[in-house]
Each structure stands twice: as structure tokens, then as C-alpha cells.
CSV table of C-alpha atoms and ligand atoms in Angstrom, one decimal:
chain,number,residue,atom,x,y,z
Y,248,UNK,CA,0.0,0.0,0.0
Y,249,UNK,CA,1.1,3.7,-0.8
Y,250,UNK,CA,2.2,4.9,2.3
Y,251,UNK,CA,0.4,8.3,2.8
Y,252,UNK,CA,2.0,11.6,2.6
Y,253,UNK,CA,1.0,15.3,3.4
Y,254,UNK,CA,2.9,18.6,3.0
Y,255,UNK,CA,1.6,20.7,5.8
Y,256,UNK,CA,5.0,22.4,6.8
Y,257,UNK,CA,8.0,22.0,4.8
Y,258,UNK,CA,9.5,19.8,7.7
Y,259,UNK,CA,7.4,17.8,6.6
Y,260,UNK,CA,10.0,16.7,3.8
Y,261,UNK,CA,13.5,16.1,4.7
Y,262,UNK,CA,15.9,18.6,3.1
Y,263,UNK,CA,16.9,15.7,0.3
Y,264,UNK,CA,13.1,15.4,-0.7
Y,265,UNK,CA,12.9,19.0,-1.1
Y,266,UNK,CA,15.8,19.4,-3.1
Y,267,UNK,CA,14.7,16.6,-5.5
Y,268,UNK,CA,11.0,17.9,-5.7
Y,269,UNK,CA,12.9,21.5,-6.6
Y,270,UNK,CA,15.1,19.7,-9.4
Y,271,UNK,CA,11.9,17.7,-11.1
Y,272,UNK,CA,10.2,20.8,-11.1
Y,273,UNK,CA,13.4,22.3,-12.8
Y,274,UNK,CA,13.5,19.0,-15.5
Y,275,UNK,CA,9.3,19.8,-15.6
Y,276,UNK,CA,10.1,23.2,-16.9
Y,277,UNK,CA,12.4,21.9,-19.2
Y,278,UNK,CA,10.9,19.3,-21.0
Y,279,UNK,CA,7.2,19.5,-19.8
Y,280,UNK,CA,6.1,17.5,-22.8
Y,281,UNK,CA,8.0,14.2,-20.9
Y,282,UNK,CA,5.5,15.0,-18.1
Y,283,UNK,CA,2.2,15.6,-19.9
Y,284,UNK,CA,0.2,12.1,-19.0
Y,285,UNK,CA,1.9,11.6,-15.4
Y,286,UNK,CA,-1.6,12.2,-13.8
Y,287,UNK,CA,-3.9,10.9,-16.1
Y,288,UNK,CA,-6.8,10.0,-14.6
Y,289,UNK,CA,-6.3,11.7,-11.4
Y,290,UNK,CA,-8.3,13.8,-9.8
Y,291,UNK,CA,-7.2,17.2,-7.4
Y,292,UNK,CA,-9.8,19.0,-5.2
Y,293,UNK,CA,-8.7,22.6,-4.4
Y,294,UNK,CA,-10.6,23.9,-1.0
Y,295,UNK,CA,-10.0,27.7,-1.2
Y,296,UNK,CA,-11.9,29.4,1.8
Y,297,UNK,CA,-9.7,32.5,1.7
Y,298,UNK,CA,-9.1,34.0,-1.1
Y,299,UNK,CA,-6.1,33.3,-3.6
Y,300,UNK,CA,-4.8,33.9,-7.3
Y,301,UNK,CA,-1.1,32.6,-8.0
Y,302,UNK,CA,-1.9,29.2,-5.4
Y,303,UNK,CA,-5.1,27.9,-7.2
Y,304,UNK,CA,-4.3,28.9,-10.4
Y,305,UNK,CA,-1.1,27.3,-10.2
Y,306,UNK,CA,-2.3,24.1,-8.8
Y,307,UNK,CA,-4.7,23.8,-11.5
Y,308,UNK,CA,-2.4,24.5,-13.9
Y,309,UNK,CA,-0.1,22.2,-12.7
Y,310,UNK,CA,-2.4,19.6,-12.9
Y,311,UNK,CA,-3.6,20.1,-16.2
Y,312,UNK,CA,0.0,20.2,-17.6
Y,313,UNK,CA,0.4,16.8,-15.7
Y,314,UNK,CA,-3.1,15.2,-17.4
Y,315,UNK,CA,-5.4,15.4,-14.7
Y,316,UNK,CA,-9.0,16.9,-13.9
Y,317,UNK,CA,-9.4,19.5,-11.1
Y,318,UNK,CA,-12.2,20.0,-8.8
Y,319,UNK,CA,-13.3,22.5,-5.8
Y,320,UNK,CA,-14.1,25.9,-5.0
Y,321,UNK,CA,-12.8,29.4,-4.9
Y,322,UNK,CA,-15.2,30.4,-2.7
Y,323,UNK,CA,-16.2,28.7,0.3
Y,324,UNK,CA,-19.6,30.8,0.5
Y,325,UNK,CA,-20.2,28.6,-2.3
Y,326,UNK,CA,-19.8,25.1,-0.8
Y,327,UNK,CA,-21.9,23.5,2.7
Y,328,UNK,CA,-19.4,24.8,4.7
Y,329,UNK,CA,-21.8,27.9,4.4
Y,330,UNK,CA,-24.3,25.3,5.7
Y,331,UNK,CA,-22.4,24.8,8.8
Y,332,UNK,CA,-20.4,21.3,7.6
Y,333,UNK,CA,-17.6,20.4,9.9
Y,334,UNK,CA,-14.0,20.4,8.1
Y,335,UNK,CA,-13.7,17.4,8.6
Y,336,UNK,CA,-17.0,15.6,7.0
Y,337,UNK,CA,-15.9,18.1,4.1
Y,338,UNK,CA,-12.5,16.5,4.1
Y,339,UNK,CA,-14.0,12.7,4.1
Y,340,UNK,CA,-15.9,13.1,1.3
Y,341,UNK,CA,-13.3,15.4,-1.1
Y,342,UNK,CA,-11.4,11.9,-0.5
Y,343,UNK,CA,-13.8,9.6,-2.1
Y,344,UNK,CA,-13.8,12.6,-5.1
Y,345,UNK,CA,-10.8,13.3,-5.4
Y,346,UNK,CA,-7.1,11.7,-5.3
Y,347,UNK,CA,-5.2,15.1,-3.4
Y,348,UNK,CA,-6.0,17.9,-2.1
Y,349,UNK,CA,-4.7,21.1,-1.6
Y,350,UNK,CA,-6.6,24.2,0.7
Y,351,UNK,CA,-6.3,27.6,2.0
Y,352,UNK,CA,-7.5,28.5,5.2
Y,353,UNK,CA,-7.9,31.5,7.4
Y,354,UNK,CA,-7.5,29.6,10.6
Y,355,UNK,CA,-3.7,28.3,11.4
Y,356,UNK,CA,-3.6,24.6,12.1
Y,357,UNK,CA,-7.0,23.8,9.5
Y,358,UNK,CA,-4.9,21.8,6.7
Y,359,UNK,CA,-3.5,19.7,9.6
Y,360,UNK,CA,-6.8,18.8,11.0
Y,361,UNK,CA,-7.7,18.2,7.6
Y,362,UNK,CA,-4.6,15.5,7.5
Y,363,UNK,CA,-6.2,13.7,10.5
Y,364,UNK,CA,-9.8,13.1,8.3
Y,365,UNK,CA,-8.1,12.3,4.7
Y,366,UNK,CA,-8.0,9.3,3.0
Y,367,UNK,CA,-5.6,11.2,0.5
Y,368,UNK,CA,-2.5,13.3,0.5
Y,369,UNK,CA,-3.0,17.3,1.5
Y,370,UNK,CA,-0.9,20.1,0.5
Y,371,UNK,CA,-1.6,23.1,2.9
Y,372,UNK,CA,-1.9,26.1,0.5
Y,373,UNK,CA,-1.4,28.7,3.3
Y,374,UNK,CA,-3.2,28.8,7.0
Y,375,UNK,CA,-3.6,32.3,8.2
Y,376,UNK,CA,-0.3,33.9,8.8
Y,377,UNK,CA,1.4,30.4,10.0
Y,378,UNK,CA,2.7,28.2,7.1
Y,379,UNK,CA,2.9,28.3,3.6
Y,380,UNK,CA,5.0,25.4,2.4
Y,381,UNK,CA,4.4,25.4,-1.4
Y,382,UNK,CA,5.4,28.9,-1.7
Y,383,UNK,CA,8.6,28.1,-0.1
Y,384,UNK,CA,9.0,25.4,-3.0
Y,385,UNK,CA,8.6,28.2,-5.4
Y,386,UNK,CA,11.2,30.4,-3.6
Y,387,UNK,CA,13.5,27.8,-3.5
Y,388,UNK,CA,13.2,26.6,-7.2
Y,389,UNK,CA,13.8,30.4,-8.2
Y,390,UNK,CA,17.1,30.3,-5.8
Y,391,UNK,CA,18.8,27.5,-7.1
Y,392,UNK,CA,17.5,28.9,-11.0
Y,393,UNK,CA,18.6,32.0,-10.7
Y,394,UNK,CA,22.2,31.7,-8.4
Y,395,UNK,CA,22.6,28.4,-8.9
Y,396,UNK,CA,21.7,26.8,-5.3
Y,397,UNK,CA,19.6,27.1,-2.5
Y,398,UNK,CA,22.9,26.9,0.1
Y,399,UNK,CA,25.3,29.7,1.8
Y,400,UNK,CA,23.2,33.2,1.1
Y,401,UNK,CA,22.8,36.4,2.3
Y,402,UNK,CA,19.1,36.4,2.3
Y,403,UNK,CA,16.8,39.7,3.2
Y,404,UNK,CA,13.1,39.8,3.9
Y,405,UNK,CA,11.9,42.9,3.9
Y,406,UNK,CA,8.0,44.3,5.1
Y,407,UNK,CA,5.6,42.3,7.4
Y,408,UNK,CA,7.6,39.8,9.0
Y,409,UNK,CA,5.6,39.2,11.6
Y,410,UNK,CA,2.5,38.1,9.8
Y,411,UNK,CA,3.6,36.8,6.6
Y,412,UNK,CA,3.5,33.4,6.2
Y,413,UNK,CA,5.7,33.1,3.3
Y,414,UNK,CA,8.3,34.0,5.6
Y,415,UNK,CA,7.9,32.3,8.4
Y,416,UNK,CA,8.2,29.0,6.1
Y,417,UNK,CA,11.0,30.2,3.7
Y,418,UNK,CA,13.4,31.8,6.8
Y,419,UNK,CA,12.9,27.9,9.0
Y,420,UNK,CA,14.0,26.2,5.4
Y,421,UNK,CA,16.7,28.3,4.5
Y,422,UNK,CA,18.1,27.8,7.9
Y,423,UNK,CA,18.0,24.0,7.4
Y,424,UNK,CA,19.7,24.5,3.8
Y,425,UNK,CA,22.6,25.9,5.9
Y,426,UNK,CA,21.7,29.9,5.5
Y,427,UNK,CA,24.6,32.0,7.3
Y,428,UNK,CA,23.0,35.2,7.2
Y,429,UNK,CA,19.5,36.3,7.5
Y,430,UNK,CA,19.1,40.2,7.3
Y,431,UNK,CA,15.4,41.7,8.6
Y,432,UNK,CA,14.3,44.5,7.5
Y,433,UNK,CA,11.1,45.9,9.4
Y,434,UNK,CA,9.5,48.3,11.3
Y,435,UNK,CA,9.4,46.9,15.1
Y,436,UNK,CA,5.6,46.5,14.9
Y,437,UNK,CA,6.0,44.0,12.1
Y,438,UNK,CA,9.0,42.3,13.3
Y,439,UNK,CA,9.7,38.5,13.0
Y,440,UNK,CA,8.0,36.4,15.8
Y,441,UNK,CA,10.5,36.3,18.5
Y,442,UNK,CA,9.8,32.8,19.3
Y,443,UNK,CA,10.8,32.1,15.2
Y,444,UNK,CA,13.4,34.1,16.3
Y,445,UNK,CA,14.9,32.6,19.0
Y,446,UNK,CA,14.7,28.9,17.4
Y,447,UNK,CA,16.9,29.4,14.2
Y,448,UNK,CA,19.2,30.7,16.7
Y,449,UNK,CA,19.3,27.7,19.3
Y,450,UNK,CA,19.1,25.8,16.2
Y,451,UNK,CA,21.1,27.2,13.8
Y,452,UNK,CA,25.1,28.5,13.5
Y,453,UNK,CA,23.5,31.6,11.9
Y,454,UNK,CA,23.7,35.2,12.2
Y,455,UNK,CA,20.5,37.5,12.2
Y,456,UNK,CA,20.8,41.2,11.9
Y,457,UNK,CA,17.7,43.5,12.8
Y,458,UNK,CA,17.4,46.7,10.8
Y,459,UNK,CA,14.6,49.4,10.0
Y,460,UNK,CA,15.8,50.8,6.2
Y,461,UNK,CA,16.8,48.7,2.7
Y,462,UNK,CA,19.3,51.4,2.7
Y,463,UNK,CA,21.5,50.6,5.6
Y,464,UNK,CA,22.2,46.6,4.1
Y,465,UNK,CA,21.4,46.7,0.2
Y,466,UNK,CA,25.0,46.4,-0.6
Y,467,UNK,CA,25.4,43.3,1.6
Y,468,UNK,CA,22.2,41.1,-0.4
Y,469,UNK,CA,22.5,37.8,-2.2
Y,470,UNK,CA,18.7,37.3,-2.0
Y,471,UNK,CA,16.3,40.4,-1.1
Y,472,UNK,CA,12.7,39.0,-0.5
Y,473,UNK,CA,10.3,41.9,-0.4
Y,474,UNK,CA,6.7,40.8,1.3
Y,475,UNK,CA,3.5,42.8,1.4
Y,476,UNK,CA,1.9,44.3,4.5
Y,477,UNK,CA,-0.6,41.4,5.1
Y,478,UNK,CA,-3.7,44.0,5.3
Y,479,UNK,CA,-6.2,41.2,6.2
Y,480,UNK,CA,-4.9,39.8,9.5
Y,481,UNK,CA,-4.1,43.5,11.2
Y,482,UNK,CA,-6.6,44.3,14.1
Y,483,UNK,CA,-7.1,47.7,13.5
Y,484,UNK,CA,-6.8,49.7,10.2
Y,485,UNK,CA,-5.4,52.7,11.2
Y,486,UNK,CA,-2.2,50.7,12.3
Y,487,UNK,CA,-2.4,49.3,8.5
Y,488,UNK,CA,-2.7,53.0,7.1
Y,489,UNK,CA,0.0,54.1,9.6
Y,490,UNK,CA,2.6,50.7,8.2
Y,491,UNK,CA,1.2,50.1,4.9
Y,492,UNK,CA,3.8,52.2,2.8
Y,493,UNK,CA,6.9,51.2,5.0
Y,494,UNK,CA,9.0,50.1,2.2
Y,495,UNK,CA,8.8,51.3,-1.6
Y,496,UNK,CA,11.4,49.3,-3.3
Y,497,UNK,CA,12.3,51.7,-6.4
Y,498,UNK,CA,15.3,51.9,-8.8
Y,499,UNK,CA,17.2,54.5,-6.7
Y,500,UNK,CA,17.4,52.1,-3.4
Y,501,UNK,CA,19.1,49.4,-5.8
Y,502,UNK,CA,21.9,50.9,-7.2
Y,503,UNK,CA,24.5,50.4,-4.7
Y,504,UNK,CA,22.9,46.4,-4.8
Y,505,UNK,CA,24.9,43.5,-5.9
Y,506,UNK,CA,24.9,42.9,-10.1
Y,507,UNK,CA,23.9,39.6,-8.8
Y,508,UNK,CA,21.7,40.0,-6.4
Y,509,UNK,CA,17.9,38.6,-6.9
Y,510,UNK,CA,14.7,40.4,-6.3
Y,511,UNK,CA,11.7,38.2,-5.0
Y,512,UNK,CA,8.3,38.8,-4.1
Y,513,UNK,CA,5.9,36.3,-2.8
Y,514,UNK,CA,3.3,38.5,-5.1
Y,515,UNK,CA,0.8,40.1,-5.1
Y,516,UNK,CA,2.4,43.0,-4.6
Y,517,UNK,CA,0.6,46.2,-3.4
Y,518,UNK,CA,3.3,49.5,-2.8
Y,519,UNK,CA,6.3,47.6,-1.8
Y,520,UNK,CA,8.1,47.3,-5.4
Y,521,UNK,CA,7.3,50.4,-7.7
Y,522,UNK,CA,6.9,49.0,-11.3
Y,523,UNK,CA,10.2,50.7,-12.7
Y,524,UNK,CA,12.0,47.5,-10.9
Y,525,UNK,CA,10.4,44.9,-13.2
Y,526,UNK,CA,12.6,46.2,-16.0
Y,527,UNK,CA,15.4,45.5,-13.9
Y,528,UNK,CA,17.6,42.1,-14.5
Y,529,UNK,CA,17.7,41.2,-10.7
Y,530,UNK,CA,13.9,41.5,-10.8
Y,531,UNK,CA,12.7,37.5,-10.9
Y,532,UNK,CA,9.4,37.7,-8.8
Y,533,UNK,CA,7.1,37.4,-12.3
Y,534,UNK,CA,9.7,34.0,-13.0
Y,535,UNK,CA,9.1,32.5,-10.1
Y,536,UNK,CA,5.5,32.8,-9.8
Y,537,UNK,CA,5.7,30.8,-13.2
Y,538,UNK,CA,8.2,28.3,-12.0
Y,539,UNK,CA,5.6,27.5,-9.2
Y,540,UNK,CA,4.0,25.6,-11.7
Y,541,UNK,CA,6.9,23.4,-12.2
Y,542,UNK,CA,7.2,22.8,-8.1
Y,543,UNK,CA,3.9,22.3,-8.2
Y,544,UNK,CA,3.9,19.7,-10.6
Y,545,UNK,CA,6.9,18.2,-9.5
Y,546,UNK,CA,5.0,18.0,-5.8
Y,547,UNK,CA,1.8,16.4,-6.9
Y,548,UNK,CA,3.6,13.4,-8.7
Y,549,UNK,CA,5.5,13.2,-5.4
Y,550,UNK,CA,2.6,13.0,-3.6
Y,551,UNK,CA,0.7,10.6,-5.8
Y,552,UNK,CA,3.8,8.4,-6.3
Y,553,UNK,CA,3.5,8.8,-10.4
Y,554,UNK,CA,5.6,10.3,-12.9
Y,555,UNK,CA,9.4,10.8,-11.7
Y,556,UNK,CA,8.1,9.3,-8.3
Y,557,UNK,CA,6.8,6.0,-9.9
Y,558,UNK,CA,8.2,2.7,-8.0
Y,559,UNK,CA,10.0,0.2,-9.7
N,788,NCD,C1,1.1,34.9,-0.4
N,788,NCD,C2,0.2,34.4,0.6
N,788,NCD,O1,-1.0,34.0,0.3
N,788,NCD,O2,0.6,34.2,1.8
N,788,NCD,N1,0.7,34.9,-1.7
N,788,NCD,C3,0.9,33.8,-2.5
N,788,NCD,O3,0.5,32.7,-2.2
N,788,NCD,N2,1.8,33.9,-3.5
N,788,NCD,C4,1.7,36.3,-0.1
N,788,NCD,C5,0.7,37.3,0.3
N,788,NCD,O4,-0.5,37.2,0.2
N,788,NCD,O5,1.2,38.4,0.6
């Protein structure tokens, strides 16, 4: 029997199984035509109850590039959860539908309660400002594109570090994949967790430095991830008004950058990158919201055991 496997937090994977997810994805994007039945006649179900445009429509995409059918909902309005159906009857029944699943939810902790009720694997697309493991496949596909591997950066995050969930599941991986230097650039308010903080350093030989402006580090980058100030989980709005247009990455606050150095954005974007960047060559946020197809792909057929994954 297929032994069944979830991706709720990228610990979920041990660092080899990421890696080798990240290079399939790269061969995927390659040669996708080698790739184009691996799912035939499979089915995913994609439970969105917060809203979402690169993570669904990337999944579905995915899947259809692999050969397989999609079903779910964008909108969970639109499903019997608005009926007041228990996650985990929703979850029982997507299984008997469906052969994965992947879902967003508001509430931290919902995919892994999910896990407990599935008959089928579960890829957590993001649970309120906690995890978000498949983006952190994405980031660390365009890494190892774009400089050539994931180990031994300077990496930067930059904007809401405190509720970003992007973040808080690409700065625990990085550490794993031997990071040196993490640079955090925030206002305090929006700061990294200080219990995130506190284990990469009992866990980690890594340095963190702590700084308010782009300005003061730029020349120091390998990696600069810029996030946006996650709106949606603040308490009150005038604290949003008062943060939202901390950072404005624009051409001027580059040019003392590395040639080499990558720009990355989770996306969307709101203020935090003004569109003059895009032109620039160390501007790789629109490639690797594409290459989280690839990841994606790469992940499913993991998941499913098909494809590259297939047993002998
Ligand atoms: C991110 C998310 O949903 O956390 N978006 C995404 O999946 N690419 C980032 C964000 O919303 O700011």
C-alpha cells in the first residue's frame, strides 16, 4: 500500500526530498512535454476558503499540464461549509472525489486537522499567517535557478515579518539548507516572531541582523525578499494606514545592490516594489510565480507516487 503523505510544513519533507521535488520541477520546466500524462486519470480538489490567485491557479495549472482533472471551489460561500459542515466531513468526502488535495484557510492549524480526516495526501496552501509550504517550493526553485543553489546566502526579507506566512516557512527552510546570514528589515511592529526568532538561533550557526531601512544593508544582499503588508490579519486599520507604505522598493534604493543580487516577491504585490523594478535584471518575482508551476507539478507526482516518483 502507498504509504500516505501530506505537506503541511516544509519539515514535513527532509531537506533531500525537497531538493529533489525543486530539481523535477526544474526538469518539468524543461521538458514538460515528458511529463504531460503523469496524472492521467487523477483527480485534485482545491478547498480555497480565503481567497487566492497565483496558489489555485497554479495548482490547476499544474495539474492540467500533468493530465489530470481539477475540482473545488474558490469560494467557500459557495460550498456546505456555508451550511455549517464540519471540516472534517468536508474532508471525508473530497477523499472519495478526489485523489489530493490542496486548501487555504484563514485559521492556522485547519490543513493539519484536515490530515487527521483524509483518505488522500493534503498540500496546505497557506493557513492564516502560520505556514505556507508550497510557496517556499517556489522560492526555493527560483534560488537554485537564478544563483545556482539554495545553500550559503545572504538572504533579506523585507515588510511584514511578523505576519507573513511566506516568511515564516522560507526563513525555517533556508536555515535547514545551511543559510549564514538572514538580514530583517522591518518596522518593530511588524517584526519577525520572537519565538521564530529565538529557534533558528538555538538551532542554527547563523547570524540574524535586525534593521529598519533597505538602505543601511542593500550592498550586503544575495537574496532580497520583499513581502507585502498582510492588510487582512491586522486588528485595527489605522495601524495598517500608519505601516502600509513602509517600504517602496524603487530603482534608486538598488543601485548600490549586488549585479547579482535577486529580487523576490511572494506577489501580489501592493506599494512595496514600484513597477520601474520589473525592467530591472535582478527583478525574478514574475519568473518564479511561473516556476511555481513546475514545483507544483513536481510536488503532486510526489505526492501521488507517479511520474518521476513511480516505483520500480
Ligand atoms: C502569499 C500568501 O498568500 O501568503 N501569496 C501567495 O500565495 N503567493 C503572499 C501574500 O498574500 O502576501
Amino acid at each position: 500500500m502507498r504509504e500516505l503523505r501530506h505537506l503541511i510544513e516544509p519539515e514535513d519533507f527532509t531537506l533531500a526530498e525537497l531538493e529533489e521535488v525543486v530539481d523535477y520541477g526544474l526538469d518539468m520546466f524543461e521538458n514538460p512535454a515528458k511529463y504531460s500524462d503523469a496524472c492521467k486519470g487523477k483527480i485534485l480538489a482545491s478547498l480555497f476558503f480565503e481567497p487566492s490567485t497565483r496558489t489555485k491557479f497554479s495548482f490547476d495549472a499544474a495539474m492540467l499540464r500533468l493530465g489530470g482533472g481539477l475540482i473545488g471551489f474558490a469560494d467557500a460561500n459557495t460550498s456546505s461549509t456555508k451550511k455549517g459542515e464540519s471540516l472534517g466531513d468536508t474532508i471525508k468526502v473530497m477523499g472519495y472525489y478526489s485523489d489530493i488535495v490542496v486548501m487555504r484557510h484563514p485559521k492556522e492549524g485547519a490543513p493539519k486537522l484536515a490530515s487527521k480526516y483524509s483518505s488522500v495526501p493534503i498540500i496546505n496552501g497557506g493557513d492564516g499567517g502560520h505556514q505556507h509550504p508550497t510557496q517556499t517550493l517556489t522560492d526555493l526553485i527560483t534560488i537554485k535557478k537564478f544563483k545556482g543553489q539554495i545553500e550559503g546566502h545572504t538572504v533579506a526579507f523585507c515588510g511584514d515579518l511578523k505576519y507573513g506566512r511566506t516568511v515564516h516557512s522560507l526563513i525555517r527552510t533556508l536555515a535547514r539548507f545551511n543559510t549564514k546570514k538572514f538580514i530583517l528589515i522591518s518596522p518593530e511592529e511588524l517584526a519577525l516572531p520572537n519565538a521564530l526568532k529565538r529557534q533558528l538561533k538555538e538551532n542554527f550557526d547563523l547570524e540574524i541582523k535586525e534593521v529598519r531601512y533597505i538602505e543601511e544593508v542593500i550592498e550586503e544582499i544575495d537574496v532580497l525578499y520583499m513581502t507585502r503588508i498582510q492588510k487582512e490579519r491586522f486588528f485595527n486599520e489605522e495601524d495598517y494606514l500608519r505601516l502600509k507604505n513602509s517600504y517602496i522598493l524603487d530603482n534608486d534604493k538598488i543601485t548600490l545592490a549586488k549585479k547579482d543580487m535577486i529580487i523576490m516577491h511572494p506577489l501580489p504585490r501592493v506599494n512595496e516594489i514600484s513597477p520601474e523594478v520589473d525592467d530591472d535584471d535582478r527583478a525574478v518575482y514574475f519568473e518564479q510565480s511561473q516556476l511555481g508551476v513546475y514545483v507544483r507539478m513536481a510536488l503532486i507526482c510526489k505526492l501521488l507516487e507517479v511520474g518521476p516518483y513511480v516505483r520500480g
